[in-house]
Coordinates of C-alpha atoms in Angstrom, one line a residue:
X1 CA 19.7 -8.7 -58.8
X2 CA 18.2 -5.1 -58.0
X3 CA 15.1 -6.5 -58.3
X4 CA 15.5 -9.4 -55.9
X5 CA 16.9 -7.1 -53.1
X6 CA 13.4 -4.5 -53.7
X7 CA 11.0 -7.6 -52.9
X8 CA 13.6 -8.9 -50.3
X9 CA 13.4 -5.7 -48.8
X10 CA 9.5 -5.4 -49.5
X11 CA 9.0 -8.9 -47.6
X12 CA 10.9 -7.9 -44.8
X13 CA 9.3 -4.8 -43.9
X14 CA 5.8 -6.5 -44.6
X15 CA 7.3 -9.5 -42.4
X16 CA 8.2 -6.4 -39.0
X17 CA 4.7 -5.1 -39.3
X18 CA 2.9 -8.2 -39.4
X19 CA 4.5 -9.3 -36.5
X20 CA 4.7 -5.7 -34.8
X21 CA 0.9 -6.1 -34.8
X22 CA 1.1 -9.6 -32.8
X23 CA 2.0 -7.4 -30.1
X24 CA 2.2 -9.7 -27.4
X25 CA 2.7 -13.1 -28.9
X26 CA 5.5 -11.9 -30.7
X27 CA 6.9 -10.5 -27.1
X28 CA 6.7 -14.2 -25.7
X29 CA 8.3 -15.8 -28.6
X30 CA 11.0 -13.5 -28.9
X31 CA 11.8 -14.0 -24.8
X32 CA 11.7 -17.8 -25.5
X33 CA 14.2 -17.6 -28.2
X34 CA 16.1 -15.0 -26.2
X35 CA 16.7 -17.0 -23.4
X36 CA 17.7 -20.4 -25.2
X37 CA 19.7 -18.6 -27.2
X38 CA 21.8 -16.5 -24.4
X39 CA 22.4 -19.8 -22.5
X40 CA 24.4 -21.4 -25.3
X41 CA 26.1 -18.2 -26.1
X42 CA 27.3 -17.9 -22.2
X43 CA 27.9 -21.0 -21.8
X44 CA 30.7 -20.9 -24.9
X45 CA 32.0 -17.6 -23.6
X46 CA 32.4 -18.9 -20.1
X47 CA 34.2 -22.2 -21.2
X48 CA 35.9 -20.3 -23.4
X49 CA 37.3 -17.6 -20.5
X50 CA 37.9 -20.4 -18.3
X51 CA 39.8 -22.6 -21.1
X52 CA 42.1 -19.6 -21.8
X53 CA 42.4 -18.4 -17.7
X54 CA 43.3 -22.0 -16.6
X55 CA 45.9 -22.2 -19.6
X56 CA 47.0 -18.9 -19.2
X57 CA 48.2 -19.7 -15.4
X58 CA 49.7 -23.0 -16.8
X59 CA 52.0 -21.1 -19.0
X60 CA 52.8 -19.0 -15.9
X61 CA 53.6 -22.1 -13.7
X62 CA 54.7 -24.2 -16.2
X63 CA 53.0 -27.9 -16.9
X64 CA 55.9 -29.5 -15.8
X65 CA 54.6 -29.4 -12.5
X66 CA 53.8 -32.3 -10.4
X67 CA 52.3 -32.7 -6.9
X68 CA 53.2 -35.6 -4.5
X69 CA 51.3 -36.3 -1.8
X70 CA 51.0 -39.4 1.1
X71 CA 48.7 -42.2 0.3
X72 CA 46.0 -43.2 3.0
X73 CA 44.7 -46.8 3.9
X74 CA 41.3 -45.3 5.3
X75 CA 42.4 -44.7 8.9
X76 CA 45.7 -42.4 8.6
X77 CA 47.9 -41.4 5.9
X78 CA 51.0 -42.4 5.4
X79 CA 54.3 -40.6 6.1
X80 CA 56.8 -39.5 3.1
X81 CA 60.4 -39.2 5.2
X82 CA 62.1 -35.6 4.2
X83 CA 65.3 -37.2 3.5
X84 CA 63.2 -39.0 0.5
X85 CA 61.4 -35.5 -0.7
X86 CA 64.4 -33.6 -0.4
X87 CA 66.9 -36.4 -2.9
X88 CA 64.2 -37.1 -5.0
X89 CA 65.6 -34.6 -7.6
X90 CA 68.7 -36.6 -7.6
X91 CA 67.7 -39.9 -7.8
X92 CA 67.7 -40.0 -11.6
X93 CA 64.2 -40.7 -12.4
X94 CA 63.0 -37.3 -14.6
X95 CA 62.7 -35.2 -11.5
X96 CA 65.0 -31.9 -11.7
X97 CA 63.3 -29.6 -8.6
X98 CA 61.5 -30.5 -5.3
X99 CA 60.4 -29.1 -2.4
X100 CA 58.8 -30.9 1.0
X101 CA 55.8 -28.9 2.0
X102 CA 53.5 -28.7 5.3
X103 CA 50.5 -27.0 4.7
X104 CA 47.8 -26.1 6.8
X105 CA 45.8 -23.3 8.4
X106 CA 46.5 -20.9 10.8
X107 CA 45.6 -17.4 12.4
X108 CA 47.9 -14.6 11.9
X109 CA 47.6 -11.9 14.5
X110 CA 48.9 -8.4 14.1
X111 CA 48.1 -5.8 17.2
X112 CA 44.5 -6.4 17.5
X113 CA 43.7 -8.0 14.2
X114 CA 43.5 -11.7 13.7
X115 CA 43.3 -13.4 10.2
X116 CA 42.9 -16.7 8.9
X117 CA 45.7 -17.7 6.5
X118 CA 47.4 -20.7 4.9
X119 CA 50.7 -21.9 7.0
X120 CA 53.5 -23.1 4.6
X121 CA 56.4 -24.6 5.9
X122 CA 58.2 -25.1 3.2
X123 CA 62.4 -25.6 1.8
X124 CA 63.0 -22.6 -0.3
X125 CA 62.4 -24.4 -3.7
X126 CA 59.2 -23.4 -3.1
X127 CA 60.0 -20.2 -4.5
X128 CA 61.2 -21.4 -7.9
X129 CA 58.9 -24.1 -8.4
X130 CA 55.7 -22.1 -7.6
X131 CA 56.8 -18.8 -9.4
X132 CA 57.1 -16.9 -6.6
X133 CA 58.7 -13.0 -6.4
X134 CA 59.9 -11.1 -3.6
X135 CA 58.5 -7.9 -3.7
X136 CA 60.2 -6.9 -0.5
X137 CA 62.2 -8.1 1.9
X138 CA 64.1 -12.0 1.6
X139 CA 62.5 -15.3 0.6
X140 CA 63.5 -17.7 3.9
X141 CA 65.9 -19.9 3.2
X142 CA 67.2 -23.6 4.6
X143 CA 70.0 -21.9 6.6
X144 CA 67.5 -20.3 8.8
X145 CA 66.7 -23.6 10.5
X146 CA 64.2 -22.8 13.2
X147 CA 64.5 -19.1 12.8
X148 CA 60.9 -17.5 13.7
X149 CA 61.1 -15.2 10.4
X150 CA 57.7 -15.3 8.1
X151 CA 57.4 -14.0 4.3
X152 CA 53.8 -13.1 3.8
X153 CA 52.2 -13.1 0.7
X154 CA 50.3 -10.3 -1.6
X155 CA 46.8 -10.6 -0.3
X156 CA 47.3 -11.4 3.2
X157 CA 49.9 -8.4 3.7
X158 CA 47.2 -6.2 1.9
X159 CA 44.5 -7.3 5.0
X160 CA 46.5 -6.8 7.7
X161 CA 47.3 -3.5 6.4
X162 CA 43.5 -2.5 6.0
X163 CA 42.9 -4.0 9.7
X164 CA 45.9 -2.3 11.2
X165 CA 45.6 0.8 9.2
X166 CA 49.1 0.8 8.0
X167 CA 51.2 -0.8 6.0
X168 CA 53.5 -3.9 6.8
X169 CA 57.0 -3.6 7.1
X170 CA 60.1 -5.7 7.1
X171 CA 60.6 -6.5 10.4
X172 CA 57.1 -6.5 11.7
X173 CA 56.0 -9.3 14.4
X174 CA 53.1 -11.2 13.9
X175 CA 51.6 -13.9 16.3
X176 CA 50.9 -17.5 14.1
X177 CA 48.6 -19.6 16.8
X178 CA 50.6 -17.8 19.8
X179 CA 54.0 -17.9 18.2
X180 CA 55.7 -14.8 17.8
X181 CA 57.5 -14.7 13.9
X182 CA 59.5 -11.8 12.2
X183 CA 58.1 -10.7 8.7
X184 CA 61.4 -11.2 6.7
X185 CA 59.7 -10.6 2.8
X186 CA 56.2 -10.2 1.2
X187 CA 55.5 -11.7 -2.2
X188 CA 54.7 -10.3 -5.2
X189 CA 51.4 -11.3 -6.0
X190 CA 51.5 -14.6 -8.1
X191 CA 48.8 -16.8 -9.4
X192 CA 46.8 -19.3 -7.0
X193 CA 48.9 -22.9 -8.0
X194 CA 46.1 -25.6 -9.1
X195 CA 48.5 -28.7 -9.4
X196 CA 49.8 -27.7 -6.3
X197 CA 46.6 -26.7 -4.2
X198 CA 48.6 -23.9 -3.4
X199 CA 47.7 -20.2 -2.8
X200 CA 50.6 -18.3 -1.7
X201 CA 49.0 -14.9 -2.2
X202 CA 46.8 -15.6 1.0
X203 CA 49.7 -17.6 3.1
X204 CA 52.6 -17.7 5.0
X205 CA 55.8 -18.9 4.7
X206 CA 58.5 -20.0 7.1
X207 CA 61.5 -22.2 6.9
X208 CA 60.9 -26.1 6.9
X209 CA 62.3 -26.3 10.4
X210 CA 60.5 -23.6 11.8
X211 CA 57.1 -25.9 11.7
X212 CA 58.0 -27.3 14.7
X213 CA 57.3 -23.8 16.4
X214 CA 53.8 -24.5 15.6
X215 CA 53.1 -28.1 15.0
X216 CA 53.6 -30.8 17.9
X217 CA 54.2 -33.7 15.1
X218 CA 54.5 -32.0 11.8
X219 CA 54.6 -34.5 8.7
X220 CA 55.2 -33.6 5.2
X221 CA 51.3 -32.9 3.3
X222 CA 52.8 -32.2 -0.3
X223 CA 56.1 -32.7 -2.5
X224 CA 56.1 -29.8 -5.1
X225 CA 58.3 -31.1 -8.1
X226 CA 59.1 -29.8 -11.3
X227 CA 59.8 -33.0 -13.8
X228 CA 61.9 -33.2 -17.2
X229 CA 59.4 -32.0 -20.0
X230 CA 61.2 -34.0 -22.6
X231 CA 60.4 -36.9 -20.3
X232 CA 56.7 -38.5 -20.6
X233 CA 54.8 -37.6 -17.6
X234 CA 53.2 -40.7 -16.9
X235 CA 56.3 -42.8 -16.8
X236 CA 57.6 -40.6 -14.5
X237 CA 54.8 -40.8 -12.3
X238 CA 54.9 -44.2 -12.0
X239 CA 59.1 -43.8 -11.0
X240 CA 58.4 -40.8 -8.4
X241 CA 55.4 -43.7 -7.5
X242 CA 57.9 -46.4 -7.1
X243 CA 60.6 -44.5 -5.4
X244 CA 58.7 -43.6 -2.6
X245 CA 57.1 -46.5 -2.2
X246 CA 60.5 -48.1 -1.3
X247 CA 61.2 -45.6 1.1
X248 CA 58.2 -45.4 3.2
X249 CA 56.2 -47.7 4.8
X250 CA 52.1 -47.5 4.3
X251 CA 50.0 -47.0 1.1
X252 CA 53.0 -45.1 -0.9
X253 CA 52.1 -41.7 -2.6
X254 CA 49.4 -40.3 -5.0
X255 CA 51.2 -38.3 -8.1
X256 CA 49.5 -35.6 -9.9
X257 CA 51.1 -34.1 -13.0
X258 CA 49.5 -30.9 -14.1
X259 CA 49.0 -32.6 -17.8
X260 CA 46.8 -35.1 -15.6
X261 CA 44.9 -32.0 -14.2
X262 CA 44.7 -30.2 -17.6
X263 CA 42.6 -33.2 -19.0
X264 CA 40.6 -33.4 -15.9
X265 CA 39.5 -30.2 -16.1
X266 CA 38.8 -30.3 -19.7
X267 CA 36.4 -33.3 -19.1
X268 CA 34.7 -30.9 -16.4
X269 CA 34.5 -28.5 -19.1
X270 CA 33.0 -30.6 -21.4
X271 CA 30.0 -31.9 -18.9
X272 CA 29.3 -28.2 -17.7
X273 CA 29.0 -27.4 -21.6
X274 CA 27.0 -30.3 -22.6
X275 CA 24.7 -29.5 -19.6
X276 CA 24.6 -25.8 -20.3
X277 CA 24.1 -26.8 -24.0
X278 CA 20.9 -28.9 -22.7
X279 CA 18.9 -25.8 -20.8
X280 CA 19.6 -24.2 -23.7
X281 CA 18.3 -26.0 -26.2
X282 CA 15.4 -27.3 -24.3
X283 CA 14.6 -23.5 -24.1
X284 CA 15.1 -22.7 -27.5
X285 CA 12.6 -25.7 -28.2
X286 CA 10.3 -23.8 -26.4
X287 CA 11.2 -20.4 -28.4
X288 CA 10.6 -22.2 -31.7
X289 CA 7.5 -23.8 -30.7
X290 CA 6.7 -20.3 -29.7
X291 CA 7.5 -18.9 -32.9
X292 CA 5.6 -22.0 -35.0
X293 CA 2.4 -20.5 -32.6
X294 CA 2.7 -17.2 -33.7
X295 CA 2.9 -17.9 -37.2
X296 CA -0.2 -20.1 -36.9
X297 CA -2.3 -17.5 -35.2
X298 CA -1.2 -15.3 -38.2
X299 CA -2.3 -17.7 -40.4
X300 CA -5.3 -17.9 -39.1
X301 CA -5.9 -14.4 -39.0
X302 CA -4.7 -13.8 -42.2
X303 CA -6.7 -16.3 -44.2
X304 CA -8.5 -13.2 -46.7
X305 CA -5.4 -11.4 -47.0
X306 CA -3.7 -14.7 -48.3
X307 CA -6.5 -15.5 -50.3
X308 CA -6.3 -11.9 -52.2
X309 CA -2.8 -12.6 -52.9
X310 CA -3.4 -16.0 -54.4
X311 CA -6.3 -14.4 -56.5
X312 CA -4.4 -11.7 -57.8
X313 CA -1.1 -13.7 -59.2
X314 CA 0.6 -14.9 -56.3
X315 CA 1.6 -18.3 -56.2
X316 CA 1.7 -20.5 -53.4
X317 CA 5.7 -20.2 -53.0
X318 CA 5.6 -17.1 -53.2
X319 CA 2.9 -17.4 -49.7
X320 CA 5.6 -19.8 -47.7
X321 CA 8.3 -17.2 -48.6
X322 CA 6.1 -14.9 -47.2
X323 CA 5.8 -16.5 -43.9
X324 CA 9.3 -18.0 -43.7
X325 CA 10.7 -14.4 -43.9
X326 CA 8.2 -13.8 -40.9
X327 CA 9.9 -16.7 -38.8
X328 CA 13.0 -15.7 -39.5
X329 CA 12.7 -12.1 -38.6
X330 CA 11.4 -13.0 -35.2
X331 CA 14.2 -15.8 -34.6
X332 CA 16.8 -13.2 -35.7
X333 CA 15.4 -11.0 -33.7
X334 CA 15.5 -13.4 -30.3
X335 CA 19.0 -14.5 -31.4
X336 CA 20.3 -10.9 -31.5
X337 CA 18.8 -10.4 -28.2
X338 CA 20.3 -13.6 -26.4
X339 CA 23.8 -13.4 -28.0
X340 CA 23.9 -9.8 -26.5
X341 CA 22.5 -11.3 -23.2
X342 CA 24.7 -14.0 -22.8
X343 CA 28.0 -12.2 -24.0
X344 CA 27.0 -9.9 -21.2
X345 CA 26.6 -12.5 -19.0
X346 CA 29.5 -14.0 -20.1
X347 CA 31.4 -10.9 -19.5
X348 CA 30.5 -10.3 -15.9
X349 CA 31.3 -13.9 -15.3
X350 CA 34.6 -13.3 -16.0
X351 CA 35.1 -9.6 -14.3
X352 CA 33.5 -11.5 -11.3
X353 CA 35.7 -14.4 -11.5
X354 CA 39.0 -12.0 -11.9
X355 CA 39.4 -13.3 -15.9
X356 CA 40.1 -10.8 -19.0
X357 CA 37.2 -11.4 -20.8
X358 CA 37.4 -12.5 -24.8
X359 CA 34.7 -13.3 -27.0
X360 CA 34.9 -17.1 -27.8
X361 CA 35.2 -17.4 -31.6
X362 CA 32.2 -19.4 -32.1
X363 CA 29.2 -17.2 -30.4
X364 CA 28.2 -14.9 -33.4
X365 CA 28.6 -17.6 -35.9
X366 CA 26.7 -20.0 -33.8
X367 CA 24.0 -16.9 -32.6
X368 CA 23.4 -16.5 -36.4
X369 CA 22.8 -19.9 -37.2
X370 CA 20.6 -20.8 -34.3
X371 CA 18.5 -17.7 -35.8
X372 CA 18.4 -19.6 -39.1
X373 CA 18.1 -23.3 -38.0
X374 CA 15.2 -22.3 -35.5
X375 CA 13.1 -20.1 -38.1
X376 CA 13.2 -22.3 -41.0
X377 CA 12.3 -25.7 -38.7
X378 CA 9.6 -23.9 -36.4
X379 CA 8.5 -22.0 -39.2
X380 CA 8.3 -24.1 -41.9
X381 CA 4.8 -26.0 -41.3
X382 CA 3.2 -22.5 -41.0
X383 CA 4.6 -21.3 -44.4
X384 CA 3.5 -24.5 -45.8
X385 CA 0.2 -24.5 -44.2
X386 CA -0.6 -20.7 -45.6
X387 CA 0.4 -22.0 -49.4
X388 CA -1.9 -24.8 -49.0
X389 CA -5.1 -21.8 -48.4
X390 CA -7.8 -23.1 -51.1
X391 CA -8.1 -18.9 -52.2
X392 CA -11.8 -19.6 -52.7
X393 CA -12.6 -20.7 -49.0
X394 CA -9.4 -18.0 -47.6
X395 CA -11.9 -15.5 -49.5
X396 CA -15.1 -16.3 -47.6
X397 CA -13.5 -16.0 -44.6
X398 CA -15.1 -13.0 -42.3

């Protein structure tokens, strides 16, 4: 065994000079590899980080969640009647929480500063059904009826404050499109609401009623609802489907559930992946045919040398070991480099994105064995072109 590991370790160092001496051929093959190999390692990190960020936020919100909103027949949408969002809980059907919503933009105005911001007019289950604190202040309620009082949430109270050059307070008036509204609360900060197309760190809420302050003809854009989880989604879908539909005249209502949105975007996940997983291995084709070149043109090179060793003893596996070791060194090599490369990249994908990063589970294994699979395959005809030498002619080789 001693022995094994002393020519192992003889090959090896023969294996970094030889190819140290390629200079810049070994340079081009290792950048080849190095890039292939990054891509795939990236591209798990990132759809790993997004995976555990998107299910992370789900466990926040809960994936009980559903999101109701007006069908269209091409030309308008149709009109969901609050009486039917606000009993919808209580009709029996798997629905325990909901909440009528009117979301659009607006401009929030503070002294001289103007903003743009989300508008949510909204019943006060919003705040249980989207997760959302006070930090300070009072959440509005349904008893203020068309009270001018605004809660503002995490992000937006932080911009004002950097634009006015102090900090909010309770109290406060702000101007939303000309109206004048009372800050009443400000939100902790909470996680943007996918199922729910629903940023409340970067909006402002007011009562239901108050919309009419700022909307000629306000109409209900979204029915947040929290459903049974015992209760299968998709049956309940199609009840919250049928229950509006008796209730409202047009093309009913479109239901979204976020298990629905959960398999959506693992479906996107899978088609960035495969696509990633394509540049990538189109360039580690390249980086292997690289590495197949550079063994050649040692071959080549090294005709007398191999036909010394095959006069003195060696025999011709002994040559393809030889040159396999070679191969593998310099895939190694490019694999080290691009699982380093594209963990980094990885990494600063998900500081960018506002993500804890964590290493998917899969990159080292997967760096390694693209290092082996590529060495052995690219490297292989090489190797088995060197044993192949006649020693006579290798000899008389200038």
């Amino acid at each position: 065994m001693s022995g094994d590991r002393m020519i192992l370790r003889e090959l090896a160092f023969d294996a970094a000079s030889n190819l140290q001496a390629l200079k810049g051929r070994t340079v081009l093959a290792l950048v080849g590899i190095a890039i292939g190999t990054a891509a795939v390692i990236a591209m798990l990190h990132i759809g790993y980080n997004a995976r555990k960020e998107t299910m992370q936020q789900f466990d926040v919100l809960g994936i009980d969640l559903v999101n109701v909103t007006p069908g269209s027949d091409g030309t308008k949408n149709a009109v969901i009647p609050f009486d039917a969002a606000r009993d919808v809980s209580g009709a029996g059907i798997g629905v325990i929480a909901a909440a009528p919503l009117i979301l659009t933009g607006t401009s929030v105005r503070i002294g001289r500063s103007s903003l743009q911001a989300n508008l949510v007019a909204a019943t006060d289950g919003i705040y249980s059904l989207a997760k959302a604190e006070i930090a300070t202040g009072r959440r509005t309620s349904d008893l203020d009826g068309f009270a001018p009082f605004a809660v503002l949430g995490a992000d937006l109270t932080k911009d004002i404050a950097a634009s006015t050059g102090r900090p909010v307070r309770i109290g406060d008036q702000i101007s939303l499109d000309g109206q004048v509204m009372t800050v009443i609360g400000i939100l902790a900060s909470v996680y943007s609401n996918m199922v729910l197309n629903l940023d409340l760190n970067r909006s402002v809420i007011i009562p239901y009623a108050a919309a009419r302050r700022l909307i000629p003809s306000p109409q209900i854009t979204n029915v947040a609802a929290r459903i049974d989880i015992a209760r299968d989604d998709a049956i309940v879908s199609e009840k919250i489907s049928e229950y509006f539909g008796s209730r409202m005249r047009g093309s009913g209502v479109s239901v979204q559930t976020a298990r629905q949105l959960i398999a959506t975007l693992d479906q996107q996940m899978r088609i960035y992946g495969l696509l990633l997983l394509a540049i990538g291995t189109v360039s580690l084709v390249v980086g292997g045919v690289g590495v197949m070149n550079v063994m050649l043109m040692s071959v080549m090179e090294r005709r007398r040398e191999i036909g010394i060793r095959l006069a003195i003893g060696a025999r011709r596996h002994d040559i393809r070991v030889m040159f396999l070791v070679e191969a593998l060194l310099l895939s190694a090599a490019g694999s080290a480099i691009g699982t380093v490369l594209g963990t980094l990249t990885g990494w600063l994908f998900a500081r960018s994105s506002g993500w804890s990063f964590a290493v998917a589970p899969v990159a080292l294994p997967l760096g390694a064995g693209m290092a082996l699979v590529v060495g052995l395959f690219f490297g292989s005809y090489p190797a088995a072109r060197a044993a192949r030498l006649d020693p006579i002619a290798a000899l008389r080789t200038d």
